[in-house]
Coordinates of C-alpha atoms in Angstrom, one line a residue:
Chain T
M1 CA 91.8 154.1 18.2
S2 CA 95.5 156.6 17.8
D3 CA 96.6 158.6 20.9
L4 CA 99.3 160.2 17.8
P5 CA 99.0 163.6 16.2
A6 CA 97.2 164.1 12.7
E7 CA 101.0 165.4 11.2
I8 CA 102.3 161.8 12.4
L9 CA 99.9 159.5 11.0
E10 CA 100.0 160.9 7.4
M11 CA 103.7 160.1 8.2
V12 CA 103.2 156.7 8.4
G13 CA 104.4 154.3 4.8
S14 CA 105.2 158.4 3.3
V15 CA 108.6 158.5 1.6
R16 CA 110.2 161.3 2.2
Y17 CA 114.4 162.6 1.8
E18 CA 115.1 161.3 -0.9
E19 CA 118.5 162.4 -1.9
E20 CA 121.5 161.6 -3.3
G21 CA 124.9 161.2 -0.7
E22 CA 126.8 164.6 -0.5
F23 CA 130.5 162.3 -2.0
P24 CA 131.0 158.7 -3.6
V25 CA 131.5 156.2 -2.3
E26 CA 135.8 155.9 -1.8
R27 CA 138.0 153.4 -0.1
G28 CA 139.8 156.1 2.2
Y29 CA 136.4 155.4 4.3
V30 CA 136.8 151.7 3.9
W31 CA 140.6 151.4 5.1
T32 CA 138.8 153.8 8.2
S33 CA 136.4 151.9 8.7
C34 CA 138.1 148.1 8.5
A35 CA 141.6 150.1 10.7
S36 CA 138.6 151.1 13.5
V37 CA 137.7 147.4 13.9
E38 CA 140.9 145.9 13.2
N39 CA 139.6 144.2 10.5
A40 CA 142.1 142.0 7.8
N41 CA 140.2 140.5 6.1
P42 CA 141.9 140.5 2.4
L43 CA 138.7 141.5 0.5
F44 CA 139.0 145.8 1.8
W45 CA 142.9 145.8 1.4
D46 CA 144.4 142.5 -1.0
D47 CA 143.8 144.4 -5.1
T48 CA 143.6 140.4 -5.9
V49 CA 141.5 138.3 -3.6
A50 CA 138.7 141.6 -4.6
A51 CA 139.2 140.7 -8.3
E52 CA 139.2 137.4 -7.7
V53 CA 136.1 137.5 -5.3
T54 CA 134.5 140.4 -6.0
D55 CA 135.5 141.2 -9.4
G56 CA 136.8 144.6 -7.2
P57 CA 137.6 146.0 -4.6
I58 CA 134.0 147.2 -2.3
A59 CA 133.4 148.9 0.7
C60 CA 132.5 147.1 3.7
P61 CA 128.5 145.8 3.9
T62 CA 128.4 147.2 7.2
M63 CA 129.6 150.5 5.8
L64 CA 125.6 150.9 4.7
S65 CA 124.8 154.8 6.3
L66 CA 127.8 156.3 6.6
W67 CA 127.5 156.9 3.2
F68 CA 124.9 158.9 4.1
R69 CA 126.1 160.8 7.0
P70 CA 126.2 165.0 5.7
H71 CA 129.9 166.8 6.5
H72 CA 130.1 168.2 10.2
W73 CA 130.0 171.6 8.4
A74 CA 129.4 172.6 4.8
P75 CA 129.8 175.9 3.0
G76 CA 126.6 178.6 3.1
R77 CA 124.5 175.4 5.0
T78 CA 122.7 177.0 8.2
E79 CA 121.2 174.3 9.9
A80 CA 123.4 170.8 10.6
H81 CA 122.1 168.4 8.5
L82 CA 120.3 165.6 10.6
P83 CA 120.8 161.9 9.2
L84 CA 118.1 159.3 9.5
K85 CA 116.1 162.8 9.7
V86 CA 112.5 160.6 9.8
H87 CA 114.3 159.8 13.7
F88 CA 114.6 163.4 14.3
D89 CA 111.2 165.5 12.9
L90 CA 108.9 162.3 15.0
K91 CA 111.1 163.3 17.7
E92 CA 110.2 167.3 17.1
A93 CA 106.0 166.2 16.7
L94 CA 106.1 165.0 19.5
G95 CA 107.8 166.1 22.1
L96 CA 110.3 164.0 23.1
P97 CA 113.4 165.0 24.0
E98 CA 116.0 161.9 24.1
A99 CA 116.2 158.7 21.9
V100 CA 118.3 155.6 21.8
M101 CA 117.8 153.1 18.8
T102 CA 117.0 149.6 20.0
D103 CA 116.8 147.4 17.3
N104 CA 118.0 147.9 13.8
E105 CA 118.0 145.6 11.3
I106 CA 120.1 145.6 7.8
V107 CA 119.8 143.9 4.6
F108 CA 122.3 143.2 1.8
H109 CA 121.4 143.1 -1.5
T110 CA 124.0 144.1 -4.7
P111 CA 127.7 145.6 -3.5
V112 CA 128.8 149.0 -3.5
R113 CA 132.0 150.6 -5.1
P114 CA 134.2 152.8 -5.0
G115 CA 132.6 155.5 -7.4
D116 CA 129.9 155.1 -6.6
R117 CA 126.7 157.0 -5.9
L118 CA 124.4 156.0 -3.9
R119 CA 120.2 157.4 -3.0
T120 CA 118.2 157.1 -0.3
R121 CA 115.3 157.1 1.2
Q122 CA 113.6 156.9 4.8
V123 CA 110.0 155.3 4.8
L124 CA 108.6 156.2 8.8
R125 CA 106.3 152.1 8.8
S126 CA 104.5 152.6 13.1
V127 CA 105.0 154.5 16.3
S128 CA 104.1 153.1 19.3
E129 CA 101.5 154.2 21.8
E130 CA 103.2 155.8 24.7
K131 CA 104.7 152.8 27.0
Q132 CA 107.1 153.1 30.3
T133 CA 110.5 152.2 29.9
K134 CA 113.4 152.2 32.5
L135 CA 114.9 155.8 30.8
G136 CA 110.8 157.4 30.7
V137 CA 108.0 157.4 29.1
G138 CA 108.1 157.4 25.2
R139 CA 107.1 156.3 22.3
F140 CA 109.0 153.6 20.1
W141 CA 108.3 153.6 15.1
V142 CA 109.8 152.0 13.3
I143 CA 112.0 153.9 10.3
D144 CA 113.2 151.7 6.9
V145 CA 116.6 152.8 4.4
E146 CA 116.3 152.7 1.1
Y147 CA 119.7 152.6 -1.0
E148 CA 120.7 152.0 -4.4
N149 CA 123.4 152.4 -6.5
Q150 CA 123.4 155.2 -10.1
D151 CA 122.1 151.9 -12.1
G152 CA 119.0 151.8 -9.9
E153 CA 119.2 148.5 -7.7
Q154 CA 118.7 148.4 -5.0
V155 CA 122.0 147.5 -2.4
G156 CA 120.7 147.6 1.4
V157 CA 117.4 148.5 3.3
E158 CA 118.2 149.0 6.7
S159 CA 115.2 149.0 9.9
Y160 CA 116.1 151.3 12.7
T161 CA 113.6 150.7 16.0
G162 CA 114.1 154.1 18.3
F163 CA 112.3 155.0 21.1
G164 CA 111.9 158.4 22.1
Y165 CA 111.1 160.1 25.7
R166 CA 111.5 162.0 28.4
R167 CA 113.7 161.5 31.2
E168 CA 111.9 161.3 34.4
G169 CA 112.9 163.6 37.5
Chain V
M1 CA 133.7 122.7 18.4
A2 CA 135.2 126.3 16.5
V3 CA 136.0 126.0 13.0
T4 CA 138.5 127.1 10.9
R5 CA 139.1 130.9 9.4
T6 CA 139.2 130.9 6.1
D7 CA 137.7 129.6 3.5
L8 CA 134.7 128.7 5.5
V9 CA 132.6 126.5 3.0
L10 CA 128.9 125.0 4.0
A11 CA 130.0 121.0 5.1
D12 CA 132.8 122.6 7.9
V13 CA 129.6 124.0 9.7
A14 CA 127.3 122.6 11.6
V15 CA 123.8 123.8 13.7
G16 CA 125.6 124.1 17.9
D17 CA 129.2 125.7 16.5
T18 CA 131.0 128.0 17.7
V19 CA 132.1 131.1 16.5
P20 CA 135.8 132.1 17.7
E21 CA 135.5 134.4 20.3
L22 CA 136.3 137.6 19.9
R23 CA 138.4 139.5 23.2
Y24 CA 139.1 143.5 23.1
D25 CA 140.4 146.1 25.6
V26 CA 137.7 149.1 24.7
T27 CA 139.7 152.1 25.1
A28 CA 138.1 156.7 24.3
T29 CA 140.7 155.8 21.1
T30 CA 138.4 152.8 20.5
V31 CA 134.8 153.9 20.4
I32 CA 136.1 157.8 19.2
L33 CA 137.5 155.9 16.1
G34 CA 134.4 154.1 15.9
A35 CA 131.8 156.6 15.8
L36 CA 135.0 158.9 13.3
A37 CA 134.6 155.9 10.6
T38 CA 131.5 156.2 10.9
R39 CA 130.9 159.7 10.2
D40 CA 129.5 160.5 13.7
S41 CA 130.0 163.5 15.5
R42 CA 127.4 163.3 17.8
P43 CA 128.0 164.1 20.9
M44 CA 128.0 161.6 23.1
H45 CA 130.2 158.7 21.1
H46 CA 133.2 161.9 21.7
D47 CA 131.7 164.5 25.1
R48 CA 132.4 162.2 28.1
D49 CA 130.6 165.4 29.8
F50 CA 128.1 165.5 27.1
A51 CA 127.6 161.4 27.7
Q52 CA 127.0 162.2 31.7
R53 CA 124.4 164.4 31.3
R54 CA 122.2 164.4 28.6
N55 CA 122.2 160.8 27.9
G56 CA 123.0 159.5 32.2
V57 CA 125.3 157.1 30.9
R58 CA 129.1 157.1 33.1
D59 CA 130.4 157.6 29.6
V60 CA 131.1 158.1 25.7
F61 CA 129.5 154.8 24.1
M62 CA 130.1 153.0 20.8
N63 CA 127.9 153.6 18.2
T64 CA 125.8 151.6 16.1
P65 CA 127.0 152.0 13.2
N66 CA 130.5 151.1 14.6
Q67 CA 129.0 148.3 16.2
A68 CA 127.9 146.8 13.1
A69 CA 131.5 146.5 11.5
W70 CA 132.8 144.7 13.8
F71 CA 129.7 142.3 14.3
E72 CA 130.6 142.3 10.6
R73 CA 134.9 141.8 11.2
F74 CA 133.9 138.7 13.8
L75 CA 131.6 137.0 11.8
T76 CA 134.2 137.2 8.4
D77 CA 137.1 136.2 10.7
W78 CA 135.9 132.8 10.5
T79 CA 134.1 132.2 7.2
G80 CA 137.1 134.4 5.9
P81 CA 136.9 136.5 2.1
Y82 CA 133.9 134.3 0.7
G83 CA 131.6 134.4 3.2
R84 CA 129.3 137.4 2.4
L85 CA 127.0 139.2 4.8
G86 CA 122.8 138.4 3.6
R87 CA 121.6 140.1 6.5
M88 CA 122.2 141.0 10.6
R89 CA 119.5 141.6 12.8
F90 CA 120.9 143.9 16.2
R91 CA 119.1 144.5 19.1
M92 CA 121.1 146.9 21.4
R93 CA 120.7 146.1 25.9
D94 CA 122.7 147.8 27.4
S95 CA 126.0 150.5 26.5
V96 CA 129.9 149.5 25.6
F97 CA 132.3 151.9 27.1
P98 CA 135.7 152.8 27.5
G99 CA 137.7 150.3 30.2
D100 CA 135.4 147.5 29.6
E101 CA 137.1 144.2 27.1
M102 CA 134.8 143.4 24.6
V103 CA 133.8 140.2 24.2
M104 CA 131.8 139.4 21.1
R105 CA 130.6 135.2 20.9
G106 CA 128.8 133.6 18.3
T107 CA 126.5 130.3 17.6
V108 CA 125.0 128.6 14.8
T109 CA 122.0 128.4 14.7
D110 CA 120.8 127.1 11.6
V111 CA 122.2 125.6 8.1
A112 CA 120.4 125.9 5.0
T113 CA 120.8 125.2 0.5
D114 CA 118.1 127.9 -0.5
E115 CA 116.2 126.9 -3.4
A116 CA 119.0 129.0 -5.6
G117 CA 121.1 126.9 -4.5
C118 CA 123.3 129.9 -1.9
G119 CA 124.2 128.7 0.8
W120 CA 123.4 130.4 4.5
V121 CA 124.7 129.9 7.9
E122 CA 122.4 131.5 10.4
V123 CA 125.0 133.0 13.8
D124 CA 123.9 134.4 16.8
V125 CA 126.4 136.6 18.0
T126 CA 127.2 138.3 21.8
M127 CA 128.2 141.1 22.9
L128 CA 129.1 141.6 25.9
A129 CA 131.1 144.5 27.5
I130 CA 132.6 142.3 30.9
T131 CA 133.4 146.0 33.4
E132 CA 135.6 145.3 36.4
G133 CA 134.3 141.7 36.3
E134 CA 130.9 142.4 35.8
E135 CA 129.6 140.5 32.8
R136 CA 125.7 142.2 31.1
V137 CA 125.3 141.5 27.1
A138 CA 125.3 145.1 25.1
T139 CA 124.5 144.1 22.0
T140 CA 122.6 140.8 20.8
C141 CA 122.8 139.7 17.0
R142 CA 121.5 137.1 14.5
A143 CA 123.4 137.0 11.6
R144 CA 122.2 135.2 8.0
V145 CA 125.4 134.7 5.9
A146 CA 126.4 133.1 3.0
V147 CA 129.5 130.2 2.2
P148 CA 130.6 128.3 -0.8
V149 CA 128.3 125.2 -1.1
E150 CA 131.4 123.6 -2.0
A151 CA 135.4 125.1 -3.1
G152 CA 135.2 127.0 -6.0
D153 CA 130.9 128.6 -5.5
N154 CA 131.1 131.9 -4.9
P155 CA 128.3 133.7 -3.2
W156 CA 129.5 137.2 -3.9
Q157 CA 128.7 136.4 -7.8
R158 CA 125.6 136.0 -7.3
R159 CA 123.0 138.2 -8.3
G160 CA 118.4 139.5 -8.6
D161 CA 116.7 136.2 -7.5
A162 CA 119.9 134.6 -6.7
W163 CA 120.6 136.1 -4.1
R164 CA 117.6 135.9 -1.5
P165 CA 119.3 137.2 1.4

């Protein structure tokens, strides 16, 4: 029998935090991302190649999550807008102040293009029993983040495995 | 045997092939630019005091979305622009810090054509961090990448049921 609080058990499998990104997909971030890893793929730098290969510019597939990273500050906002909110809900509800991500799977579908308005939603898939690791005592959890574009096409799904824990000592 | 990078097609690839190695000297700028590029303002990626005090590590460290961008760059340097990522699974084992030399190596573990006619290559990639000669496995990644079955084929044109990542 699970030792998880009822509020956590209710979260498993339920869709949370459906939202639209705060800004449309834009090429400036694509170039910033490429520059950060010195990615010279002509798909992102040469419009002729982009037209030939992908019918026009696209965003780097691995940029999927950044379109939902909230602005660090916004007018009128009184509390931090956290990405992957389910992860932070779990930390708080389970009293686990520290957390790391241990596994991350991304499945890529329809390419993301400049100007797209993407939507996302989060689904908690599982929470483990308490475990002892070298970081401390805590729990592993798996959260799926689903992404779609303004036409309802799925553009990707990310699965995150997190470990929330208390440091020892 | 390593294969050349641009416009890779399925016939160029065999199980056991290696992807050309990538070596990179990581600095604080690498880590912080990576965090900035992924809109990640969490302090452990730009504030050494915070990273040491709260995370118990020696310095700021590279975040996961930026590592994903490094894996993408490593793979598409090899495939060329027709290479289309289908799936990536990472396991974070250790951190990459300023002062480390980051080394990325990949080995082809499967080559196949699916029922829709799409050519797929599976690659196991390891991101190593070398600190003063000591080598650590930072992150491993299993990637599934579509490449053209032959010249003229284009995985990016696949949609709906023709795209099975």
